């Protein structure tokens, strides 16, 4: 999968390349649909207080893409635990496994978004005290550092929350390692 990035609209770093959750989510969705996964499956009405839908499901596996703010990880995992214990059926089979996908800390991103290393810490603490019975697989999206790669660079029609693509093209990007304090890389479009 190509790394998806976009220009930031945050004060102080406007225009700098940051992780693009919308483009990444669209890519993952398109590919999972081709593999027969169902997307945006409604949550049963008695559990609507937990949200409107789950991202993807197939044969008892729920996939949640977690690129938003870090507190949403707990919502996704706790509701998945409820679905597991209640035997809720998504895509024809009761919930048996949860896969969570998030980005690595190495990527510059919008403020307060969850990153893989943080998810590991949260899930490790919760697992230590046996909060979950549902099997959980955490997937982190990483990229090689000190390299130049092809990336998908997207500009949206509106800086905030838009999903409407203004332009999308392949660009070359240097991934420059960050300092040891925050491990955030710098992304430099060539």
XYZ file of C-alpha atoms in Angstrom:
190
model
C 0.000 0.000 0.000
C 1.273 3.418 -0.860
C 1.680 5.849 2.029
C -1.163 8.384 1.791
C -0.307 11.932 2.851
C -1.920 15.364 2.589
C -1.027 18.964 3.393
C -1.680 19.927 7.016
C -4.123 22.709 7.882
C -2.879 23.026 11.474
C -1.559 26.356 12.626
C 2.240 26.475 12.506
C 2.606 23.553 10.089
C 0.145 24.502 7.335
C 1.019 22.825 4.047
C 3.475 20.351 5.606
C 2.877 16.718 4.634
C 1.036 14.662 7.252
C -0.602 11.229 7.354
C -3.865 11.147 5.347
C -6.460 9.064 7.218
C -9.166 9.614 4.595
C -7.078 8.421 1.655
C -5.670 5.496 3.634
C -9.157 4.457 4.746
C -10.459 4.683 1.162
C -7.611 2.487 -0.062
C -8.155 -0.134 2.641
C -11.907 -0.125 2.045
C -11.579 -0.573 -1.732
C -9.204 -3.510 -1.270
C -11.211 -5.248 1.463
C -14.392 -4.944 -0.616
C -12.591 -6.663 -3.505
C -11.792 -9.507 -1.105
C -15.447 -9.971 -0.158
C -15.542 -8.022 3.108
C -18.700 -6.119 4.012
C -18.303 -2.450 4.946
C -20.166 -0.030 7.216
C -22.301 -2.745 8.783
C -25.046 -1.287 10.998
C -24.824 -1.999 14.704
C -28.021 -3.662 15.993
C -30.530 -1.064 17.220
C -30.298 -2.169 20.867
C -26.597 -1.188 20.800
C -26.877 2.096 18.831
C -25.572 3.949 21.893
C -22.153 2.533 20.879
C -22.208 4.074 17.395
C -23.883 3.556 14.052
C -21.750 0.867 12.378
C -18.591 -1.189 12.357
C -16.053 -0.617 9.614
C -15.711 -4.120 8.115
C -16.705 -7.710 8.788
C -16.274 -11.133 7.239
C -16.835 -14.647 8.661
C -16.835 -13.572 12.312
C -13.988 -11.068 12.035
C -14.548 -7.373 12.729
C -12.034 -4.856 11.362
C -11.932 -1.356 12.799
C -9.768 1.312 11.179
C -8.613 3.566 14.001
C -7.091 6.798 12.686
C -9.172 9.171 14.779
C -8.602 10.484 18.293
C -7.081 8.062 20.770
C -10.170 7.684 23.069
C -12.058 5.973 20.238
C -9.823 2.910 20.612
C -11.564 2.111 23.881
C -14.997 2.505 22.307
C -14.066 0.161 19.453
C -12.550 -2.483 21.723
C -15.226 -2.394 24.416
C -18.092 -2.573 21.957
C -16.304 -5.413 20.152
C -16.043 -7.210 23.501
C -19.792 -6.737 23.947
C -20.486 -8.070 20.437
C -18.240 -11.065 21.171
C -19.902 -11.890 24.496
C -23.416 -11.306 23.128
C -22.724 -13.448 20.040
C -23.719 -10.614 17.683
C -23.652 -11.728 14.065
C -21.952 -9.544 11.467
C -21.495 -10.784 7.904
C -23.186 -14.098 8.649
C -21.212 -15.272 11.673
C -20.928 -14.389 15.371
C -18.053 -12.098 16.330
C -14.910 -14.155 16.986
C -11.991 -11.805 16.381
C -11.286 -8.055 16.221
C -8.596 -6.534 14.017
C -7.620 -2.935 14.751
C -5.568 -0.985 12.209
C -3.728 2.209 13.132
C -0.751 4.251 11.995
C 2.677 4.348 13.589
C 3.876 7.281 15.674
C 6.552 7.944 13.063
C 4.057 9.787 10.842
C 3.282 13.459 11.396
C -0.496 13.606 11.848
C -3.386 15.662 13.126
C -3.389 16.472 16.836
C -4.514 13.803 19.326
C -4.828 10.989 16.803
C -4.109 7.478 17.973
C -0.834 5.878 16.990
C 0.178 2.218 17.061
C 2.612 2.463 19.975
C -0.043 4.164 22.106
C -2.581 1.475 21.167
C -0.083 -1.193 22.264
C 0.265 0.511 25.655
C -3.508 0.840 26.120
C -4.295 -2.726 25.076
C -1.412 -4.159 27.110
C -2.663 -2.448 30.280
C -6.237 -3.609 29.653
C -5.128 -7.161 28.845
C -3.036 -7.352 32.002
C -6.250 -7.091 34.005
C -8.220 -9.396 31.691
C -10.653 -6.718 30.472
C -11.097 -8.543 27.162
C -12.020 -12.075 26.216
C -12.375 -11.311 22.505
C -9.148 -12.031 20.602
C -7.661 -8.775 19.318
C -5.065 -8.367 16.571
C -3.458 -4.914 16.383
C -1.955 -3.913 13.034
C 0.365 -0.913 12.735
C 1.142 0.901 9.501
C 4.851 1.751 9.274
C 7.273 2.822 6.548
C 11.042 2.588 6.102
C 13.016 5.598 7.349
C 15.987 7.227 5.601
C 14.491 6.458 2.243
C 12.674 8.037 -0.661
C 9.390 6.389 -1.608
C 6.412 6.980 -3.852
C 3.463 8.357 -1.883
C -0.114 9.230 -2.703
C -0.441 12.998 -2.179
C -4.039 14.196 -1.863
C -5.430 17.700 -1.626
C -9.067 17.844 -0.524
C -11.618 20.476 -1.563
C -11.792 21.792 1.996
C -8.970 21.748 4.503
C -11.032 20.339 7.393
C -12.910 17.038 7.312
C -13.452 16.937 3.539
C -13.569 13.632 1.723
C -13.914 15.296 -1.684
C -10.639 14.967 -3.601
C -9.453 18.080 -5.369
C -6.236 16.460 -6.642
C -4.568 13.122 -6.010
C -1.260 12.100 -7.525
C 1.853 10.049 -6.923
C 4.827 12.017 -5.634
C 8.259 11.179 -4.304
C 8.773 11.697 -0.585
C 11.816 11.485 1.658
C 11.190 9.954 5.076
C 13.637 11.620 7.420
C 14.023 10.092 10.904
C 12.876 12.163 13.854
C 14.708 12.800 17.055
C 14.770 10.281 19.879
C 12.326 12.346 21.964
C 9.203 11.959 19.840
C 10.287 9.619 17.004
C 8.178 11.587 14.491
C 9.696 11.551 11.045
C 9.737 14.498 8.709
C 8.127 13.941 5.344
C 9.692 15.960 2.523
C 7.942 16.036 -0.850
C 10.439 16.144 -3.721
